[in-house]
mmCIF file of C-alpha atoms in Angstrom:
data_model
loop_
_atom_site.group_PDB
_atom_site.id
_atom_site.type_symbol
_atom_site.label_atom_id
_atom_site.label_comp_id
_atom_site.label_asym_id
_atom_site.label_seq_id
_atom_site.Cartn_x
_atom_site.Cartn_y
_atom_site.Cartn_z
ATOM 1 C CA MET A 23 87.715 75.414 114.097
ATOM 2 C CA PRO A 24 91.160 77.113 113.874
ATOM 3 C CA LYS A 25 93.485 75.652 111.400
ATOM 4 C CA LYS A 26 96.198 73.448 112.851
ATOM 5 C CA HIS A 27 99.682 74.787 112.114
ATOM 6 C CA LEU A 28 102.927 73.013 112.847
ATOM 7 C CA ILE A 29 105.916 75.244 112.755
ATOM 8 C CA LEU A 30 109.507 74.045 113.053
ATOM 9 C CA ILE A 31 112.629 76.114 113.578
ATOM 10 C CA HIS A 32 115.942 74.385 113.380
ATOM 11 C CA GLY A 33 119.209 74.991 115.407
ATOM 12 C CA ARG A 34 122.852 75.602 115.154
ATOM 13 C CA SER A 35 125.657 74.392 112.859
ATOM 14 C CA ILE A 36 126.053 73.967 109.114
ATOM 15 C CA LYS A 37 122.923 72.964 107.130
ATOM 16 C CA PRO A 38 121.832 71.728 103.703
ATOM 17 C CA GLU A 39 119.690 73.835 101.384
ATOM 18 C CA LYS A 40 116.188 74.822 102.600
ATOM 19 C CA LYS A 41 113.954 72.702 100.400
ATOM 20 C CA GLY A 42 115.641 69.466 101.105
ATOM 21 C CA MET A 43 116.091 70.133 104.781
ATOM 22 C CA LYS A 44 112.432 71.065 105.151
ATOM 23 C CA ALA A 45 111.333 67.786 103.546
ATOM 24 C CA LEU A 46 113.745 65.652 105.551
ATOM 25 C CA ALA A 47 112.584 67.251 108.802
ATOM 26 C CA LEU A 48 108.979 66.582 107.896
ATOM 27 C CA THR A 49 109.927 63.022 107.114
ATOM 28 C CA ALA A 50 111.454 62.698 110.629
ATOM 29 C CA ILE A 51 108.349 64.236 112.224
ATOM 30 C CA LYS A 52 106.091 61.688 110.468
ATOM 31 C CA GLU A 53 108.425 58.912 111.515
ATOM 32 C CA GLY A 54 108.116 59.965 115.152
ATOM 33 C CA LEU A 55 104.340 60.024 114.752
ATOM 34 C CA ARG A 56 104.312 56.481 113.276
ATOM 35 C CA ARG A 57 106.632 55.286 116.051
ATOM 36 C CA ALA A 58 104.020 56.590 118.453
ATOM 37 C CA LYS A 59 101.405 54.662 116.456
ATOM 38 C CA GLU A 60 99.844 57.908 115.208
ATOM 39 C CA SER A 61 99.976 57.346 111.444
ATOM 40 C CA ALA A 62 96.572 59.032 110.972
ATOM 41 C CA ILE A 63 98.072 62.268 112.382
ATOM 42 C CA ALA A 64 101.164 61.880 110.136
ATOM 43 C CA ASP A 65 98.933 61.485 107.049
ATOM 44 C CA ARG A 66 97.110 64.802 107.897
ATOM 45 C CA ILE A 67 100.257 67.029 107.603
ATOM 46 C CA ASN A 68 100.136 68.876 104.343
ATOM 47 C CA ASN A 69 97.473 66.567 102.837
ATOM 48 C CA HIS A 70 95.400 69.474 101.614
ATOM 49 C CA GLN A 71 92.185 67.975 102.948
ATOM 50 C CA GLN A 72 89.693 69.543 105.326
ATOM 51 C CA ASP A 73 91.502 68.298 108.455
ATOM 52 C CA ASN A 74 94.955 69.402 106.984
ATOM 53 C CA ILE A 75 97.723 70.237 109.454
ATOM 54 C CA ASN A 76 99.790 72.954 107.744
ATOM 55 C CA TYR A 77 103.615 72.594 108.075
ATOM 56 C CA SER A 78 105.976 75.531 107.992
ATOM 57 C CA PHE A 79 109.753 75.617 108.364
ATOM 58 C CA ALA A 80 111.765 78.535 109.679
ATOM 59 C CA TYR A 81 115.144 78.240 107.850
ATOM 60 C CA TYR A 82 118.229 80.368 108.613
ATOM 61 C CA GLY A 83 120.779 77.824 107.542
ATOM 62 C CA HIS A 84 122.351 80.209 105.061
ATOM 63 C CA ILE A 85 123.265 82.424 108.042
ATOM 64 C CA ASN A 86 124.624 79.438 109.991
ATOM 65 C CA ASN A 87 126.685 78.375 107.029
ATOM 66 C CA GLU A 88 128.165 81.822 106.402
ATOM 67 C CA ILE A 89 129.272 82.205 110.047
ATOM 68 C CA GLN A 90 130.595 78.747 110.449
ATOM 69 C CA ALA A 91 132.533 78.821 107.164
ATOM 70 C CA ALA A 92 134.218 82.147 108.295
ATOM 71 C CA GLU A 93 135.227 80.753 111.666
ATOM 72 C CA ASP A 94 135.841 77.048 111.117
ATOM 73 C CA LYS A 95 137.907 75.749 108.163
ATOM 74 C CA GLY A 96 136.673 72.191 108.800
ATOM 75 C CA ASP A 97 132.970 73.339 108.429
ATOM 76 C CA ALA A 98 133.851 75.341 105.311
ATOM 77 C CA ALA A 99 135.318 72.249 103.665
ATOM 78 C CA LEU A 100 132.075 70.313 104.224
ATOM 79 C CA LEU A 101 129.928 72.863 102.370
ATOM 80 C CA THR A 102 130.485 71.227 98.984
ATOM 81 C CA ASP A 103 127.005 71.702 97.580
ATOM 82 C CA LYS A 104 125.211 74.900 96.315
ATOM 83 C CA ASP A 105 121.686 76.133 97.112
ATOM 84 C CA PRO A 106 119.509 77.667 94.347
ATOM 85 C CA GLU A 107 121.104 81.048 95.168
ATOM 86 C CA GLY A 108 124.593 79.627 94.579
ATOM 87 C CA ARG A 109 125.533 79.709 98.342
ATOM 88 C CA PRO A 110 127.563 76.826 99.679
ATOM 89 C CA VAL A 111 125.567 74.262 101.746
ATOM 90 C CA PHE A 112 126.104 70.837 103.355
ATOM 91 C CA PRO A 113 125.178 67.871 101.044
ATOM 92 C CA LEU A 114 121.737 66.694 101.837
ATOM 93 C CA SER A 115 122.688 63.172 100.594
ATOM 94 C CA HIS A 116 125.018 62.809 103.686
ATOM 95 C CA LEU A 117 122.090 63.547 106.030
ATOM 96 C CA GLN A 118 119.772 61.229 104.177
ATOM 97 C CA ALA A 119 122.237 58.391 104.582
ATOM 98 C CA ASP A 120 122.577 58.964 108.243
ATOM 99 C CA TYR A 121 118.786 59.257 108.505
ATOM 100 C CA ASN A 122 118.386 55.892 106.737
ATOM 101 C CA HIS A 123 120.925 54.330 109.128
ATOM 102 C CA THR A 124 119.218 55.604 112.252
ATOM 103 C CA ARG A 125 115.673 54.858 111.209
ATOM 104 C CA GLU A 126 116.482 51.114 111.264
ATOM 105 C CA ILE A 127 116.448 51.284 115.000
ATOM 106 C CA LYS A 128 112.818 50.206 115.836
ATOM 107 C CA ARG A 129 112.375 52.161 119.061
ATOM 108 C CA PHE A 130 114.502 54.787 120.776
ATOM 109 C CA ASN A 131 115.103 53.777 124.361
ATOM 110 C CA LYS A 132 117.925 53.033 126.756
ATOM 111 C CA THR A 133 118.772 49.631 125.297
ATOM 112 C CA SER A 134 118.859 50.975 121.788
ATOM 113 C CA TYR A 135 121.032 53.944 122.867
ATOM 114 C CA SER A 136 123.414 51.647 124.681
ATOM 115 C CA LYS A 137 123.910 49.713 121.438
ATOM 116 C CA VAL A 138 124.558 52.951 119.519
ATOM 117 C CA LEU A 139 127.259 53.900 121.986
ATOM 118 C CA LYS A 140 128.905 50.529 121.606
ATOM 119 C CA SER A 141 129.116 50.824 117.874
ATOM 120 C CA THR A 142 130.172 54.477 117.468
ATOM 121 C CA ASP A 143 132.599 57.002 118.805
ATOM 122 C CA ASP A 144 131.113 57.876 122.311
ATOM 123 C CA MET A 145 130.451 61.650 122.574
ATOM 124 C CA ARG A 146 129.155 61.734 126.128
ATOM 125 C CA PHE A 147 132.319 63.446 127.425
ATOM 126 C CA LEU A 148 130.954 66.619 125.855
ATOM 127 C CA ASP A 149 128.483 66.873 128.623
ATOM 128 C CA GLU A 150 131.305 66.991 131.201
ATOM 129 C CA ILE A 151 133.049 69.683 129.139
ATOM 130 C CA ALA A 152 129.843 71.725 129.154
ATOM 131 C CA ASP A 153 129.592 71.375 132.946
ATOM 132 C CA VAL A 154 133.215 72.534 133.477
ATOM 133 C CA GLY A 155 133.902 75.308 130.988
ATOM 134 C CA SER A 156 131.162 75.711 128.408
ATOM 135 C CA PHE A 157 130.426 78.550 126.038
ATOM 136 C CA PHE A 158 127.325 79.240 128.123
ATOM 137 C CA GLY A 159 129.423 79.759 131.193
ATOM 138 C CA SER A 160 131.567 82.238 129.367
ATOM 139 C CA LEU A 161 128.505 84.464 128.829
ATOM 140 C CA LEU A 162 128.697 85.012 132.621
ATOM 141 C CA SER A 163 132.419 84.868 133.340
ATOM 142 C CA PHE A 164 133.940 85.854 129.963
ATOM 143 C CA GLY A 165 136.818 83.621 131.041
ATOM 144 C CA ALA A 166 139.041 81.406 128.908
ATOM 145 C CA LEU A 167 137.268 78.408 127.459
ATOM 146 C CA ASN A 168 138.366 74.858 127.291
ATOM 147 C CA THR A 169 139.622 74.229 123.690
ATOM 148 C CA LEU A 170 137.197 71.353 123.248
ATOM 149 C CA ALA A 171 134.355 73.446 124.441
ATOM 150 C CA ILE A 172 135.184 76.132 121.896
ATOM 151 C CA ARG A 173 135.146 73.468 119.148
ATOM 152 C CA TYR A 174 131.612 72.349 120.068
ATOM 153 C CA ALA A 175 130.129 75.661 121.146
ATOM 154 C CA LYS A 176 129.456 76.777 117.636
ATOM 155 C CA PRO A 177 130.175 80.414 116.695
ATOM 156 C CA ASP A 178 126.772 80.847 115.139
ATOM 157 C CA MET A 179 125.088 80.535 118.524
ATOM 158 C CA GLY A 180 127.469 83.110 119.975
ATOM 159 C CA GLU A 181 126.765 85.489 117.083
ATOM 160 C CA TYR A 182 123.047 85.212 117.752
ATOM 161 C CA LEU A 183 123.603 86.401 121.326
ATOM 162 C CA ARG A 184 126.226 89.071 120.537
ATOM 163 C CA SER A 185 125.229 90.508 117.167
ATOM 164 C CA GLN A 186 122.086 92.618 116.663
ATOM 165 C CA ASP A 187 122.224 92.236 112.916
ATOM 166 C CA VAL A 188 122.424 88.394 113.078
ATOM 167 C CA SER A 189 119.791 88.059 115.790
ATOM 168 C CA SER A 190 117.310 90.426 114.122
ATOM 169 C CA GLY A 191 117.736 88.742 110.770
ATOM 170 C CA ILE A 192 117.079 85.225 112.243
ATOM 171 C CA ARG A 193 114.112 86.379 114.371
ATOM 172 C CA ASN A 194 112.583 88.076 111.328
ATOM 173 C CA ILE A 195 112.647 84.803 109.478
ATOM 174 C CA LEU A 196 110.525 83.142 112.239
ATOM 175 C CA GLY A 197 108.396 86.197 112.562
ATOM 176 C CA ASP A 198 107.443 86.116 108.897
ATOM 177 C CA ILE A 199 105.883 82.806 109.537
ATOM 178 C CA LEU A 200 104.662 83.194 113.076
ATOM 179 C CA THR A 201 103.032 86.616 112.909
ATOM 180 C CA PRO A 202 100.527 85.911 110.095
ATOM 181 C CA ALA A 203 99.693 82.495 111.755
ATOM 182 C CA MET A 204 98.870 84.232 114.991
ATOM 183 C CA LEU A 205 96.986 86.952 113.283
ATOM 184 C CA SER A 206 94.922 84.278 111.459
ATOM 185 C CA GLY A 207 94.146 82.595 114.788
ATOM 186 C CA ASP A 208 95.889 79.346 113.854
ATOM 187 C CA ASP A 209 96.073 76.571 116.464
ATOM 188 C CA ILE A 210 99.935 76.530 116.584
ATOM 189 C CA CYS A 211 102.438 73.886 117.663
ATOM 190 C CA LEU A 212 105.866 75.514 117.573
ATOM 191 C CA ILE A 213 108.860 73.043 117.666
ATOM 192 C CA ALA A 214 112.278 74.635 118.400
ATOM 193 C CA HIS A 215 115.587 72.856 118.322
ATOM 194 C CA SER A 216 118.823 74.007 120.031
ATOM 195 C CA MET A 217 119.657 77.575 119.051
ATOM 196 C CA GLY A 218 116.242 77.791 117.485
ATOM 197 C CA SER A 219 114.780 77.595 121.021
ATOM 198 C CA MET A 220 116.500 80.869 121.819
ATOM 199 C CA VAL A 221 115.160 82.529 118.645
ATOM 200 C CA ALA A 222 111.594 81.248 119.286
ATOM 201 C CA TYR A 223 111.629 82.440 122.947
ATOM 202 C CA ASP A 224 112.835 85.831 121.986
ATOM 203 C CA GLN A 225 110.330 86.180 119.180
ATOM 204 C CA LEU A 226 107.443 85.156 121.449
ATOM 205 C CA TRP A 227 108.565 87.619 123.993
ATOM 206 C CA LYS A 228 108.642 90.372 121.383
ATOM 207 C CA CYS A 229 105.022 89.440 120.365
ATOM 208 C CA SER A 230 104.044 89.722 124.004
ATOM 209 C CA MET A 231 105.820 92.906 125.040
ATOM 210 C CA ARG A 232 106.939 95.065 122.205
ATOM 211 C CA SER A 233 104.654 97.870 120.882
ATOM 212 C CA GLU A 234 105.390 96.996 117.223
ATOM 213 C CA TYR A 235 103.555 93.660 117.845
ATOM 214 C CA SER A 236 100.536 95.252 119.576
ATOM 215 C CA HIS A 237 98.315 94.185 116.636
ATOM 216 C CA VAL A 238 99.340 90.572 117.299
ATOM 217 C CA LYS A 239 98.963 90.831 121.056
ATOM 218 C CA SER A 240 95.492 92.389 120.709
ATOM 219 C CA THR A 241 94.198 89.249 118.958
ATOM 220 C CA GLY A 242 94.794 87.174 122.036
ATOM 221 C CA SER A 243 96.399 84.519 119.897
ATOM 222 C CA LYS A 244 98.722 82.064 121.697
ATOM 223 C CA ILE A 245 100.960 79.167 120.896
ATOM 224 C CA GLN A 246 98.963 76.217 122.072
ATOM 225 C CA LEU A 247 102.027 73.944 122.351
ATOM 226 C CA PHE A 248 105.666 75.036 122.532
ATOM 227 C CA VAL A 249 107.985 72.042 122.147
ATOM 228 C CA THR A 250 111.656 72.547 122.841
ATOM 229 C CA ILE A 251 114.246 69.845 121.969
ATOM 230 C CA GLY A 252 117.978 69.936 122.728
ATOM 231 C CA CYS A 253 117.253 73.344 124.326
ATOM 232 C CA PRO A 254 119.927 75.581 125.968
ATOM 233 C CA LEU A 255 117.504 77.858 127.627
ATOM 234 C CA GLY A 256 118.198 76.426 131.056
ATOM 235 C CA GLU A 257 121.736 77.935 130.937
ATOM 236 C CA GLN A 258 121.894 81.027 133.125
ATOM 237 C CA GLY A 259 124.253 82.691 130.800
ATOM 238 C CA VAL A 260 121.870 82.246 127.900
ATOM 239 C CA ARG A 261 118.957 83.534 129.887
ATOM 240 C CA ARG A 262 120.797 86.663 130.785
ATOM 241 C CA ASN A 263 121.475 87.304 127.138
ATOM 242 C CA LEU A 264 118.023 86.838 125.837
ATOM 243 C CA LEU A 265 115.922 89.866 124.913
ATOM 244 C CA ASP A 266 114.161 89.838 128.347
ATOM 245 C CA GLY A 267 117.397 89.124 130.281
ATOM 246 C CA ARG A 268 117.943 92.659 131.526
ATOM 247 C CA PHE A 269 114.345 93.401 132.565
ATOM 248 C CA LYS A 270 112.693 93.085 135.855
ATOM 249 C CA ARG A 271 110.409 90.069 136.568
ATOM 250 C CA SER A 272 107.153 91.957 135.665
ATOM 251 C CA GLU A 273 108.491 92.599 132.204
ATOM 252 C CA LYS A 274 110.136 89.211 131.632
ATOM 253 C CA TYR A 275 108.794 86.031 129.873
ATOM 254 C CA PRO A 276 106.484 85.527 126.919
ATOM 255 C CA ARG A 277 102.787 85.756 127.726
ATOM 256 C CA ASN A 278 101.509 83.796 124.665
ATOM 257 C CA ILE A 279 102.351 80.185 125.340
ATOM 258 C CA VAL A 280 99.659 77.879 126.715
ATOM 259 C CA ASP A 281 101.687 74.729 127.340
ATOM 260 C CA TRP A 282 105.452 74.063 127.123
ATOM 261 C CA ARG A 283 106.956 70.641 126.682
ATOM 262 C CA ASN A 284 110.706 70.281 126.905
ATOM 263 C CA PHE A 285 112.456 67.125 125.776
ATOM 264 C CA TYR A 286 116.162 66.575 126.492
ATOM 265 C CA ALA A 287 118.173 63.593 125.410
ATOM 266 C CA ARG A 288 120.527 61.764 127.808
ATOM 267 C CA ASP A 289 124.064 63.072 127.181
ATOM 268 C CA ASP A 290 122.921 66.028 125.044
ATOM 269 C CA TYR A 291 125.720 68.554 125.648
ATOM 270 C CA ILE A 292 123.636 71.571 124.618
ATOM 271 C CA SER A 293 120.683 70.790 126.899
ATOM 272 C CA HIS A 294 122.629 69.568 129.870
ATOM 273 C CA ILE A 295 120.598 72.029 132.181
ATOM 274 C CA GLU A 296 117.555 69.862 131.668
ATOM 275 C CA ARG A 297 114.770 71.145 133.956
ATOM 276 C CA LEU A 298 113.197 74.228 132.292
ATOM 277 C CA SER A 299 110.336 73.824 134.701
ATOM 278 C CA ARG A 300 112.826 75.054 137.365
ATOM 279 C CA SER A 301 114.565 77.623 135.286
ATOM 280 C CA PHE A 302 111.280 79.263 134.179
ATOM 281 C CA ARG A 303 109.186 78.546 137.302
ATOM 282 C CA GLU A 304 108.334 82.271 137.610
ATOM 283 C CA MET A 305 106.369 81.991 134.371
ATOM 284 C CA LYS A 306 104.117 79.472 136.028
ATOM 285 C CA LEU A 307 104.028 81.299 139.289
ATOM 286 C CA ASP A 308 103.038 84.556 137.672
ATOM 287 C CA LYS A 309 100.368 82.677 135.486
ATOM 288 C CA HIS A 310 101.964 83.541 132.222
ATOM 289 C CA ILE A 311 101.672 79.855 131.101
ATOM 290 C CA ASN A 312 99.530 76.881 132.063
ATOM 291 C CA SER A 313 102.283 74.251 132.283
ATOM 292 C CA ILE A 314 105.964 73.552 131.700
ATOM 293 C CA LYS A 315 106.999 69.912 131.679
ATOM 294 C CA ASP A 316 110.289 68.252 131.126
ATOM 295 C CA LYS A 317 111.045 64.741 129.899
ATOM 296 C CA GLU A 318 114.267 62.830 129.311
ATOM 297 C CA ILE A 319 114.542 60.703 126.179
ATOM 298 C CA TYR A 320 117.229 58.801 124.287
ATOM 299 C CA ASN A 321 118.381 60.201 120.995
ATOM 300 C CA CYS A 322 119.811 57.335 118.923
ATOM 301 C CA TRP A 323 121.115 59.352 116.005
ATOM 302 C CA SER A 324 124.637 58.676 114.654
ATOM 303 C CA TYR A 325 126.416 60.065 111.618
ATOM 304 C CA HIS A 326 129.462 59.490 109.535
ATOM 305 C CA ASP A 327 132.065 62.083 110.378
ATOM 306 C CA PHE A 328 133.834 63.064 107.189
ATOM 307 C CA LYS A 329 136.577 64.751 109.155
ATOM 308 C CA THR A 330 137.645 61.540 110.886
ATOM 309 C CA ASN A 331 135.872 58.893 108.636
ATOM 310 C CA ARG A 332 134.298 57.336 111.638
ATOM 311 C CA ARG A 333 130.737 56.945 112.832
ATOM 312 C CA VAL A 334 129.819 59.180 115.730
ATOM 313 C CA SER A 335 126.886 59.209 118.174
ATOM 314 C CA ASN A 336 125.168 62.627 118.387
ATOM 315 C CA PRO A 337 122.399 62.792 121.081
ATOM 316 C CA HIS A 338 121.733 66.496 120.125
ATOM 317 C CA ASP A 339 120.671 65.926 116.521
ATOM 318 C CA LEU A 340 117.472 67.454 115.244
ATOM 319 C CA TYR A 341 116.365 64.505 113.145
ATOM 320 C CA GLY A 342 117.038 62.017 115.958
ATOM 321 C CA TYR A 343 114.811 64.015 118.245
ATOM 322 C CA LEU A 344 111.972 64.409 115.655
ATOM 323 C CA MET A 345 111.985 60.586 114.934
ATOM 324 C CA HIS A 346 111.450 59.881 118.655
ATOM 325 C CA GLN A 347 108.160 58.322 119.648
ATOM 326 C CA ASP A 348 107.610 60.659 122.613
ATOM 327 C CA ILE A 349 108.020 63.713 120.361
ATOM 328 C CA GLY A 350 105.463 62.102 117.970
ATOM 329 C CA ALA A 351 103.061 61.523 120.920
ATOM 330 C CA ALA A 352 103.224 65.115 122.045
ATOM 331 C CA ILE A 353 102.503 66.364 118.462
ATOM 332 C CA ALA A 354 99.557 63.907 118.153
ATOM 333 C CA ALA A 355 98.112 65.009 121.469
ATOM 334 C CA TRP A 356 98.093 68.631 120.265
ATOM 335 C CA ALA A 357 96.678 67.591 116.851
ATOM 336 C CA LYS A 358 93.780 65.698 118.531
ATOM 337 C CA ASN A 359 92.893 68.498 120.952
#
């Protein structure tokens, strides 16, 4: 039996140091599994037994932090801790406190989300900003952006799409995990959040189409389950700027994904083009993938904003997605297959 291998790649914005973030993300994944009544699956992750599910974390937070600190004085001021290499990072303790606050919500659903909105600053207006004048739209029009859209369309995501050095460096971090796993024939579930969805898509396309990955392609290894959360891949501007964006249909799209599950939270301003099954329907029509399915969920995460000293709802947050029972159910279904 192939070894089960769960791989997570995070998204945009400033981050804590790698070790702590990896552990907190795993805690959130196990929380989602337990919410889905799949504690036995949660206990298998990194338990070093025969039915172990290996867990790997693709971390490029040091790159996020460097870009954000250079572009945003507010973000720079929040990087008050140091990682083992002495680089400035966001304090993990702040995230842990927000995690503990959110996990008190017994089940993430419409009722719970409504209660969160009543008790926090309501960030749903960001979806309207994204519809009108988002960063993603600027990739098509190159027009002036609404100032609020600039604030929330983080520079690190733009640098990934515009800088060869940045994009290659981040993809290599994922590739260093993904390539040996595929060469070993691991049964892989790849979870990608936000900007990480763009990185994962590009890396999978490279493994499918680029000659330097012919040794990977020749194994026939595929990602059994690709899970995207808070994903911007539905944006036309993003798709045009991915690695396969300039190629004709016969040369587009990864060929190494079996099933794709896309989860988008109500009011998530990054994944406001929700239906990836529509955006990537050619993948299904051309038989490059078995299935692409979308599902709306409610992300009940909120956080203490140190810039305003207020509690703020954030339906885009990584940990809020991972804690959700529907994400846990999807991981459990893969683990049992």
